[in-house]
Amino acid sequence: MTRAGPAGNRQRRGVEARGRGPTGGGACEGFGIKMSGKRKKKINISINPEMRQPEMNDTEVRQDNPERLSCHMLCESLLSYGSGFNNFQGIFNWSVVLLVLTHVHMSLENFIRYGLLFDPVKIISVFLKDPYKWPAVYLITAAVLFALPAVFIERYLRKVRGSESIGLVLQSVNLFFLITFPAVMVYRMQAITPAGGLLTMFVYIIIALKLFSYYQVNRWYREGTPRPVRGTSRVQATDPSAHQSRRNERGQSKQIMYPMNLKVKDLYYFLLAPTLCYQLNFPRQKNCRQGYIIRRFIEMVFLFHLMLGLIQQWIVPNIHKSMKPINEIESTLLTEYILKLAVPNHFIWLIFFYWYFHSCLNCLAELLRFGDRQFYLDWWNADSVLQFWSRWNIPAHKWLDRHVYRPLLHHGYDKWQARMTVFLLSACFYEYLIAIPLKMFRFWMFFAMAAQVPLACLMKRLFGGNFGNIFMWISLVLGPPLMMLLYFHDYYIQHHRKDSSWRLFFF
C-alpha cells in the first residue's frame, strides 16, 4: 500500500476527530481540542457570556418542549366581531378608489349621452331673469329694515315697567310680519324665480329665528335684573354667563351688561353672526386671518359653480326624461328614476353641506371675528336619524334646544312630547321654505319629517350601532331624491305641461 505521508495522516486524524462528535474521546474534552502528531498542542476555548450565541434552528428543537412544536392557537377570524381587529384603512382606500371610478364612469356615460350641458351664461341669465329688477334683492334688503323695530321695542320694555303684555303683542306682530310678508310677496309675485324666492324665504326665516332669541334673552335679563339706581349707567345681570372673563365686541376686558346691549350696532352684529342664539357677549378672535378668508372664498366660488354644473349635467336631464305624471309611470320605471337621481343628488347634497356649513359660515365668522366655529359635528357617524339631525346643523339644533325643547320640559312635558314638537316645528320650516317658492302645497316634506321620530325609535329598537348608521345613510341617499322627484317633477309638469292629468292629494 502506498503511504500517505504526514499531510494525509493529519487530514485523516481531523476527519476522525470530527466524526467522534462532542462526546467522543479526543475531539473536544473540557472545551479543548487535542491535536496528535509531532507537534501536540492543547488550545483552551473560553466562552464569553456577552458574546452572542448561535440561535437554535427549527430542526434542533428539543424534544422535551412539545409546546414549541405546535403552530395552532385559540383565535377568531380576522373579520369576526370578537377578533378585536379594527384597522380597515386598506378597505377604506379601496372604497374611495371604487367610488371615484364609479363617478368617472357615470360622468363619461352622461357626457356621451347628453354632451356638455354646463352653461354658466345660462345660469346667470336664469338668476337675472326678473322683469322688475330683481325683486328678491329688494325683499332681502327690506328684511334688514324690518328687524330694526326690535331694538326700540326692547328699549320701551326696559323703561316702562308693567308693560310686558304690550311688549309681547308688539314682538308677536313683528315676528308675524317677518314670516307672512315674504310668503305673500313670493307667492303672489310672478316675476320672482324659485331660486330667488327660496333665498328670500331663507333669509326671512333666519331673521325671525334670531329676533325670537333676541326677545327671549332680553326678557330673561329683564326679569332677573333689579330696577337700576339713579346715576348708574350699567346694571349687572344675574345670569352667571355675564361673569365670565371673555372679551366683548369692542375688544375690551369689561363685558357688556344689560341694558347696554340694546343698541342698533349690537343687534346688527347678531343678525350677521353665524348663529341663531343671542347672548350679550360672544366669543371673539383678536384679528382676522386674510389667507383663511381667501381660501374659504375660493372654495365658495368653486363649489357653487360645481353644484350648478352638476345640476345642469345630471339632475335636469333625468327630470326632463320623467316629464310624465307619476300616477302614469310604472313602478319599475319610477324606481329607476329615483335611483338615477340618488347618486348625483346625494353628491350635490354633500357638496352643499361643505359649501355652506364649512366654507360660507367660516368665512363669515372670520370676517366678524366670531369665535364659536362649531357649525356641525360628526353626523356621518350617527347611529340614528334623530342623532343625525342633532349633529349636522348645530346652530339650528342649539336654537331648538334652547327655545323649544328645554322650555317644554320645564313646563312639564315629557321628552317624547317635546321631541315630537321640535320635529313638527322643523317640518313646518322645511315645508315653508319649499312650498312658497314653488307655489305648491303638497306637505310631503312635512309628513316625511314628522314620521322620522316614530320611525327612528322603531329602528333603534330593532337595530343599533352600525346597522343604525347604515339605515341613516340609506335614508339620506334615497330620501332627498324622492322628495325632489315629488316636488320639482310636479313643478315642471305644472308649469310646462298644459294638459296634465296629474291629480294631487290636496290641490
Coordinates of C-alpha atoms in Angstrom, one line a residue:
M1 CA 0.0 0.0 0.0
T2 CA 1.2 3.5 -0.6
R3 CA 2.0 5.6 2.4
A4 CA 0.0 8.8 2.5
G5 CA 2.7 10.9 4.3
P6 CA 2.3 13.3 7.1
A7 CA -0.2 15.5 5.4
G8 CA -2.5 12.6 4.7
N9 CA -2.2 11.4 8.3
R10 CA -3.2 14.8 9.7
Q11 CA -6.2 15.0 7.3
R12 CA -7.4 11.6 8.3
R13 CA -7.0 12.4 12.0
G14 CA -9.0 15.6 11.5
V15 CA -11.9 13.7 9.9
E16 CA -11.9 11.1 12.7
A17 CA -11.9 13.9 15.3
R18 CA -14.9 15.5 13.7
G19 CA -16.7 12.2 13.3
R20 CA -16.5 11.3 17.0
G21 CA -18.7 14.3 17.9
P22 CA -18.8 16.3 21.1
T23 CA -18.8 13.3 23.5
G24 CA -16.2 11.3 21.8
G25 CA -12.7 11.0 23.1
G26 CA -10.2 13.4 21.7
A27 CA -12.4 15.8 19.9
C28 CA -13.5 18.3 22.4
E29 CA -12.9 17.4 26.0
G30 CA -13.4 20.1 28.6
F31 CA -13.9 22.6 25.8
G32 CA -10.4 21.8 24.5
I33 CA -9.1 20.4 21.2
K34 CA -6.3 17.8 21.3
M35 CA -4.0 17.6 18.2
S36 CA -1.9 14.4 17.8
G37 CA 1.3 14.3 15.9
K38 CA 4.8 15.5 16.4
R39 CA 3.6 19.0 17.5
K40 CA 0.9 18.3 20.1
K41 CA -0.9 21.4 21.4
K42 CA -3.8 22.0 23.7
I43 CA -5.9 25.0 23.0
N44 CA -8.3 26.1 25.7
I45 CA -11.5 27.9 24.4
S46 CA -13.2 30.2 26.9
I47 CA -16.9 31.3 26.2
N48 CA -17.6 35.0 26.7
P49 CA -21.1 35.4 28.3
E50 CA -21.5 38.7 26.4
M51 CA -20.8 37.1 23.0
R52 CA -24.0 36.3 21.0
Q53 CA -24.7 32.6 20.9
P54 CA -25.9 30.9 17.8
E55 CA -29.7 30.6 17.6
M56 CA -31.2 27.1 17.5
N57 CA -32.6 26.1 14.2
D58 CA -36.1 24.7 13.7
T59 CA -34.6 21.2 13.2
E60 CA -32.8 21.4 16.5
V61 CA -35.9 22.0 18.8
R62 CA -35.6 19.9 21.8
Q63 CA -38.0 17.0 22.3
D64 CA -38.6 17.9 25.9
N65 CA -40.6 21.1 25.0
P66 CA -43.6 20.0 22.8
E67 CA -45.4 23.4 23.0
R68 CA -42.8 24.9 20.7
L69 CA -43.7 22.3 18.1
S70 CA -47.4 23.5 17.9
C71 CA -48.5 26.0 15.3
H72 CA -52.2 26.5 16.2
M73 CA -53.8 28.6 18.9
L74 CA -57.3 29.6 20.0
C75 CA -58.3 32.7 18.0
E76 CA -61.2 34.2 16.0
S77 CA -61.2 35.0 12.3
L78 CA -59.9 38.5 11.5
L79 CA -63.3 39.8 10.2
S80 CA -65.2 38.4 13.1
Y81 CA -66.6 40.8 15.7
G82 CA -64.8 39.2 18.6
S83 CA -61.3 39.3 17.0
G84 CA -60.7 42.9 18.1
F85 CA -59.3 43.9 14.7
N86 CA -60.2 47.4 13.7
N87 CA -57.6 48.5 11.1
F88 CA -59.6 48.8 7.9
Q89 CA -57.6 51.6 6.3
G90 CA -57.0 49.5 3.2
I91 CA -60.7 48.7 2.7
F92 CA -61.4 52.4 3.1
N93 CA -58.8 53.3 0.4
W94 CA -60.3 50.6 -1.8
S95 CA -63.8 52.1 -1.3
V96 CA -62.6 55.5 -2.2
V97 CA -60.9 54.2 -5.4
L98 CA -64.1 52.3 -6.3
L99 CA -66.2 55.4 -5.6
V100 CA -64.0 57.6 -7.8
L101 CA -64.1 55.0 -10.6
T102 CA -67.9 54.7 -10.4
H103 CA -68.3 58.5 -10.6
V104 CA -65.9 58.7 -13.5
H105 CA -67.9 56.0 -15.3
M106 CA -71.2 57.8 -14.7
S107 CA -69.7 61.1 -15.8
L108 CA -68.4 59.6 -19.1
E109 CA -71.7 57.9 -19.7
N110 CA -73.6 61.1 -19.1
F111 CA -71.2 63.1 -21.3
I112 CA -71.5 60.6 -24.2
R113 CA -75.3 60.6 -24.0
Y114 CA -76.1 64.3 -23.5
G115 CA -72.8 66.1 -24.3
L116 CA -71.7 69.1 -22.3
L117 CA -74.7 70.8 -20.8
F118 CA -73.0 73.1 -18.4
D119 CA -73.5 76.7 -19.5
P120 CA -72.5 79.5 -17.0
V121 CA -74.2 82.1 -19.2
K122 CA -77.5 80.3 -19.0
I123 CA -77.2 80.1 -15.2
I124 CA -76.6 83.9 -14.9
S125 CA -79.5 84.6 -17.2
V126 CA -81.8 82.5 -15.0
F127 CA -80.8 84.4 -11.9
L128 CA -81.1 87.8 -13.7
K129 CA -84.5 86.9 -15.3
D130 CA -86.6 89.4 -13.3
P131 CA -88.5 92.0 -15.2
Y132 CA -88.9 94.1 -12.1
K133 CA -85.2 94.4 -11.4
W134 CA -84.5 91.6 -9.0
P135 CA -87.4 91.6 -6.6
A136 CA -85.6 89.1 -4.4
V137 CA -82.9 91.6 -3.7
Y138 CA -85.4 94.2 -2.7
L139 CA -87.2 91.9 -0.4
I140 CA -84.0 90.8 1.3
T141 CA -83.0 94.4 1.8
A142 CA -86.4 95.2 3.4
A143 CA -85.8 92.3 5.8
V144 CA -82.9 94.2 7.4
L145 CA -85.1 97.2 7.9
F146 CA -88.0 95.1 9.4
A147 CA -85.6 93.8 12.1
L148 CA -84.9 97.4 13.3
P149 CA -88.0 97.8 15.5
A150 CA -86.8 95.0 17.8
V151 CA -84.3 97.4 19.5
F152 CA -86.9 100.1 20.1
I153 CA -89.4 97.5 21.5
E154 CA -86.8 96.3 24.0
R155 CA -85.9 99.8 25.0
Y156 CA -89.6 100.6 25.6
L157 CA -90.0 97.5 27.7
R158 CA -86.9 98.4 29.7
K159 CA -88.1 101.9 30.5
V160 CA -91.8 101.2 31.2
R161 CA -92.4 98.6 33.9
G162 CA -95.5 96.5 33.8
S163 CA -95.8 96.7 30.0
E164 CA -94.9 93.1 29.3
S165 CA -98.3 92.4 27.7
I166 CA -97.9 95.4 25.3
G167 CA -94.4 94.3 24.5
L168 CA -95.5 90.7 23.9
V169 CA -98.1 92.0 21.4
L170 CA -95.5 94.2 19.6
Q171 CA -93.0 91.4 19.4
S172 CA -95.6 89.0 18.1
V173 CA -96.7 91.4 15.4
N174 CA -93.0 92.0 14.4
L175 CA -92.3 88.2 14.1
F176 CA -95.7 87.5 12.4
F177 CA -94.9 90.2 9.8
L178 CA -91.4 88.8 9.2
I179 CA -93.0 85.4 8.4
T180 CA -96.1 86.3 6.5
F181 CA -94.9 89.3 4.4
P182 CA -92.3 87.4 2.3
A183 CA -94.6 84.5 1.9
V184 CA -97.4 86.6 0.5
M185 CA -95.0 88.6 -1.8
V186 CA -93.2 85.5 -3.1
Y187 CA -96.4 83.5 -3.7
R188 CA -98.2 86.4 -5.4
M189 CA -95.3 87.9 -7.4
Q190 CA -95.0 86.1 -10.8
A191 CA -91.7 87.8 -11.6
I192 CA -89.6 86.2 -8.9
T193 CA -87.9 82.9 -9.7
P194 CA -88.0 79.8 -7.5
A195 CA -84.3 80.3 -6.7
G196 CA -84.8 84.0 -5.7
G197 CA -87.9 83.0 -3.7
L198 CA -86.1 80.3 -1.8
L199 CA -83.3 82.7 -0.9
T200 CA -85.8 85.3 0.2
M201 CA -87.7 82.9 2.4
F202 CA -84.5 81.5 3.9
V203 CA -83.2 85.0 4.9
Y204 CA -86.5 86.0 6.4
I205 CA -86.9 82.8 8.5
I206 CA -83.3 83.2 9.7
I207 CA -84.0 86.8 10.9
A208 CA -87.3 85.7 12.5
L209 CA -85.5 83.0 14.5
K210 CA -82.8 85.4 15.5
L211 CA -85.3 88.0 16.7
F212 CA -87.2 85.4 18.7
S213 CA -84.0 84.5 20.5
Y214 CA -83.2 88.2 20.9
Y215 CA -86.6 88.9 22.6
Q216 CA -86.3 85.8 24.8
V217 CA -82.8 86.5 26.1
N218 CA -83.6 90.2 26.8
R219 CA -86.7 89.1 28.7
W220 CA -84.7 86.7 30.8
Y221 CA -82.3 89.6 31.7
R222 CA -85.2 92.0 32.3
E223 CA -87.0 89.7 34.7
G224 CA -83.8 88.8 36.6
T225 CA -82.4 92.3 36.8
P226 CA -83.4 94.7 39.6
R227 CA -84.6 98.3 38.8
P228 CA -81.5 100.4 38.2
V229 CA -80.5 103.0 40.7
R230 CA -80.4 106.6 39.5
G231 CA -77.0 107.7 38.5
T232 CA -75.7 104.2 37.5
S233 CA -75.1 103.6 33.8
R234 CA -74.8 99.8 34.0
V235 CA -76.6 97.1 35.9
Q236 CA -75.1 93.7 36.4
A237 CA -77.3 90.9 35.3
T238 CA -78.0 87.8 37.5
D239 CA -77.1 85.5 34.6
P240 CA -73.8 83.7 35.5
S241 CA -72.6 83.9 31.9
A242 CA -72.2 87.6 32.5
H243 CA -69.4 87.0 34.9
Q244 CA -67.2 85.1 32.5
S245 CA -63.9 86.7 31.6
R246 CA -64.5 87.0 27.8
R247 CA -63.8 90.0 25.7
N248 CA -66.8 91.8 24.2
E249 CA -67.3 93.0 20.7
R250 CA -65.2 96.1 21.3
G251 CA -62.1 94.1 22.4
Q252 CA -62.3 95.4 26.0
S253 CA -61.9 93.4 29.1
K254 CA -65.2 94.6 30.5
Q255 CA -68.3 92.9 29.4
I256 CA -71.5 94.4 28.1
M257 CA -74.2 94.3 30.7
Y258 CA -77.9 94.7 30.3
P259 CA -79.4 97.1 29.1
M260 CA -76.2 98.5 27.4
N261 CA -76.7 95.8 24.7
L262 CA -79.9 97.5 23.4
K263 CA -78.1 99.2 20.6
V264 CA -78.6 99.0 16.8
K265 CA -74.9 98.1 16.4
D266 CA -75.2 95.1 18.7
L267 CA -78.4 93.9 17.0
Y268 CA -77.0 94.0 13.5
Y269 CA -73.8 92.3 14.6
F270 CA -76.0 89.5 15.9
L271 CA -78.0 89.4 12.7
L272 CA -74.8 89.0 10.7
A273 CA -73.2 86.5 13.0
P274 CA -73.4 82.8 12.0
T275 CA -75.6 81.8 15.0
L276 CA -79.3 81.8 15.8
C277 CA -78.9 82.1 19.6
Y278 CA -78.4 85.5 21.1
Q279 CA -76.2 86.4 24.0
L280 CA -74.8 89.6 25.3
N281 CA -71.1 88.7 24.8
F282 CA -70.0 86.5 22.0
P283 CA -66.5 84.9 21.9
R284 CA -64.3 86.9 19.6
Q285 CA -61.0 86.5 18.0
K286 CA -58.3 89.1 18.2
N287 CA -57.8 89.6 14.4
C288 CA -58.8 88.3 11.0
R289 CA -56.7 85.9 9.0
Q290 CA -56.7 87.2 5.4
G291 CA -55.3 84.0 4.0
Y292 CA -58.0 81.9 5.7
I293 CA -60.7 84.2 4.2
I294 CA -59.2 84.0 0.7
R295 CA -59.1 80.1 0.9
R296 CA -62.7 80.0 2.1
F297 CA -63.8 82.4 -0.6
I298 CA -62.2 80.4 -3.4
E299 CA -63.9 77.3 -2.1
M300 CA -67.3 79.1 -2.1
V301 CA -66.9 80.2 -5.7
F302 CA -65.6 76.9 -7.0
L303 CA -68.1 74.7 -5.2
F304 CA -71.0 76.9 -6.1
H305 CA -70.3 76.6 -9.8
L306 CA -69.6 72.9 -9.4
M307 CA -73.1 72.4 -7.8
L308 CA -74.7 74.4 -10.6
G309 CA -72.8 72.4 -13.2
L310 CA -73.8 69.1 -11.7
I311 CA -77.5 70.2 -11.6
Q312 CA -77.4 71.1 -15.3
Q313 CA -75.5 68.0 -16.3
W314 CA -77.1 65.3 -14.1
I315 CA -80.3 66.4 -12.5
V316 CA -82.1 68.3 -15.3
P317 CA -81.8 65.6 -17.9
N318 CA -83.3 63.0 -15.5
I319 CA -86.1 65.4 -14.6
H320 CA -86.9 66.0 -18.3
K321 CA -86.9 62.3 -19.0
S322 CA -89.7 61.8 -16.5
M323 CA -92.0 64.6 -17.8
K324 CA -95.0 62.4 -17.2
P325 CA -97.5 62.2 -14.3
I326 CA -96.2 59.9 -11.6
N327 CA -99.5 58.0 -11.5
E328 CA -99.0 57.1 -15.1
I329 CA -95.4 55.8 -14.6
E330 CA -94.8 52.1 -13.9
S331 CA -93.4 51.2 -10.5
T332 CA -90.2 49.8 -12.0
L333 CA -89.6 52.9 -14.1
L334 CA -90.3 55.1 -11.1
T335 CA -87.7 53.2 -9.1
E336 CA -85.2 53.6 -11.9
Y337 CA -85.8 57.4 -11.9
I338 CA -85.3 57.6 -8.1
L339 CA -82.1 55.5 -8.3
K340 CA -80.7 57.6 -11.1
L341 CA -81.3 60.7 -9.1
A342 CA -80.0 59.2 -5.9
V343 CA -76.2 59.3 -6.6
P344 CA -75.9 62.8 -8.2
N345 CA -78.4 64.3 -5.8
H346 CA -76.5 62.9 -2.8
F347 CA -73.2 64.1 -4.3
I348 CA -74.6 67.6 -4.7
W349 CA -76.0 67.5 -1.2
L350 CA -72.6 66.6 0.3
I351 CA -71.0 69.5 -1.7
F352 CA -73.7 71.8 -0.4
F353 CA -73.0 70.8 3.2
Y354 CA -69.3 71.6 2.9
W355 CA -70.0 74.8 0.9
Y356 CA -72.5 76.2 3.4
F357 CA -71.5 74.9 6.8
H358 CA -67.8 75.0 6.3
S359 CA -66.8 77.5 3.6
C360 CA -69.6 80.1 3.9
L361 CA -70.1 80.1 7.7
N362 CA -66.4 80.0 8.5
C363 CA -65.7 82.9 6.0
L364 CA -68.4 85.0 7.6
A365 CA -67.2 84.1 11.1
E366 CA -63.7 85.1 10.2
L367 CA -64.8 88.4 8.8
L368 CA -66.8 89.2 12.0
R369 CA -64.1 87.6 14.3
F370 CA -66.8 85.3 15.7
G371 CA -65.1 82.7 17.8
D372 CA -67.6 79.8 18.0
R373 CA -66.9 77.8 14.9
Q374 CA -68.9 74.6 15.9
F375 CA -71.3 74.6 13.0
Y376 CA -71.5 70.8 12.7
L377 CA -70.5 67.6 14.4
D378 CA -69.6 64.1 13.1
W379 CA -73.1 63.5 11.7
W380 CA -71.6 60.8 9.4
N381 CA -71.1 58.6 12.5
A382 CA -74.7 59.0 13.8
D383 CA -76.4 55.7 14.6
S384 CA -79.9 57.1 14.1
V385 CA -81.8 59.7 12.2
L386 CA -82.5 61.7 15.4
Q387 CA -78.8 61.8 16.1
F388 CA -78.1 62.9 12.6
W389 CA -80.5 65.9 12.9
S390 CA -78.8 67.0 16.2
R391 CA -75.3 66.9 14.6
W392 CA -75.5 68.2 11.1
N393 CA -76.9 71.7 11.8
I394 CA -75.6 72.9 15.2
P395 CA -76.9 76.5 15.0
A396 CA -80.5 75.2 14.4
H397 CA -80.1 72.5 17.0
K398 CA -78.9 74.9 19.6
W399 CA -81.9 77.2 18.9
L400 CA -84.4 74.4 19.1
D401 CA -82.9 73.0 22.2
R402 CA -82.7 76.4 23.9
H403 CA -86.0 77.9 22.9
V404 CA -88.3 75.0 22.3
Y405 CA -87.1 71.7 23.8
R406 CA -86.0 72.8 27.2
P407 CA -88.8 75.2 27.9
L408 CA -91.3 72.4 27.1
L409 CA -89.5 70.1 29.6
H410 CA -89.6 73.0 32.1
H411 CA -93.4 73.3 31.7
G412 CA -94.0 69.6 32.5
Y413 CA -94.0 67.9 29.1
D414 CA -92.1 64.6 28.8
K415 CA -89.2 64.1 26.4
W416 CA -91.3 62.3 23.8
Q417 CA -93.8 65.2 23.5
A418 CA -91.0 67.8 23.5
R419 CA -89.1 65.9 20.8
M420 CA -92.2 65.4 18.7
T421 CA -92.9 69.2 18.9
V422 CA -89.4 70.0 17.8
F423 CA -89.7 67.8 14.7
L424 CA -93.2 69.2 13.9
L425 CA -91.8 72.7 14.1
S426 CA -88.8 71.7 11.9
A427 CA -91.2 70.1 9.4
C428 CA -93.2 73.4 9.2
F429 CA -90.0 75.3 8.5
Y430 CA -89.0 72.9 5.7
E431 CA -92.4 73.0 4.1
Y432 CA -92.5 76.8 4.4
L433 CA -89.1 77.1 2.6
I434 CA -90.1 74.7 -0.3
A435 CA -93.8 75.2 -0.8
I436 CA -93.9 79.0 -1.0
P437 CA -91.1 79.5 -3.7
L438 CA -92.6 76.7 -5.8
K439 CA -96.1 77.9 -5.2
M440 CA -97.3 74.4 -4.4
F441 CA -98.6 73.0 -1.1
R442 CA -98.1 69.2 -1.1
F443 CA -97.0 68.6 2.5
W444 CA -94.7 65.7 1.5
M445 CA -91.8 67.2 3.3
F446 CA -93.9 67.8 6.4
F447 CA -95.1 64.2 6.6
A448 CA -91.6 62.9 5.9
M449 CA -90.1 65.0 8.8
A450 CA -93.0 64.2 11.2
A451 CA -92.6 60.4 10.5
Q452 CA -88.9 60.3 11.4
V453 CA -89.5 60.3 15.2
P454 CA -91.5 57.1 15.4
L455 CA -89.5 55.5 12.6
A456 CA -86.2 56.3 14.3
C457 CA -87.5 54.9 17.7
L458 CA -88.6 51.7 15.9
M459 CA -85.3 51.3 14.1
K460 CA -83.4 51.9 17.3
R461 CA -85.2 49.0 19.0
L462 CA -84.7 46.7 16.0
F463 CA -81.2 47.8 15.0
G464 CA -78.4 49.9 16.5
G465 CA -74.8 50.7 16.2
N466 CA -73.5 50.0 12.7
F467 CA -76.9 48.9 11.4
G468 CA -78.5 52.2 12.6
N469 CA -75.7 54.1 10.8
I470 CA -76.4 52.1 7.6
F471 CA -80.2 52.9 7.9
M472 CA -79.3 56.6 8.4
W473 CA -77.2 56.6 5.2
I474 CA -79.9 54.8 3.2
S475 CA -82.5 57.4 4.3
L476 CA -80.1 60.2 3.3
V477 CA -79.3 58.7 -0.1
L478 CA -82.8 57.7 -1.1
G479 CA -84.9 60.3 0.8
P480 CA -83.9 63.6 -0.9
P481 CA -84.2 62.1 -4.4
L482 CA -87.8 61.1 -3.7
M483 CA -88.6 64.5 -2.3
M484 CA -87.0 66.1 -5.3
L485 CA -89.0 63.9 -7.7
L486 CA -92.2 64.7 -5.9
Y487 CA -91.8 68.5 -5.7
F488 CA -89.7 69.5 -8.7
H489 CA -91.2 66.9 -11.0
D490 CA -94.6 68.2 -10.2
Y491 CA -93.4 71.8 -10.6
Y492 CA -92.1 71.1 -14.1
I493 CA -95.4 69.4 -15.0
Q494 CA -97.5 72.3 -13.6
H495 CA -95.6 75.0 -15.5
H496 CA -94.5 73.2 -18.7
R497 CA -97.4 70.8 -19.3
K498 CA -100.8 72.2 -20.0
D499 CA -102.9 69.1 -20.4
S500 CA -101.6 67.2 -17.4
S501 CA -103.8 64.6 -15.9
W502 CA -101.8 64.8 -12.6
R503 CA -104.1 64.8 -9.6
L504 CA -102.6 65.8 -6.3
F505 CA -103.7 65.0 -2.7
F506 CA -104.6 68.5 -1.6
F507 CA -104.9 70.9 -4.5

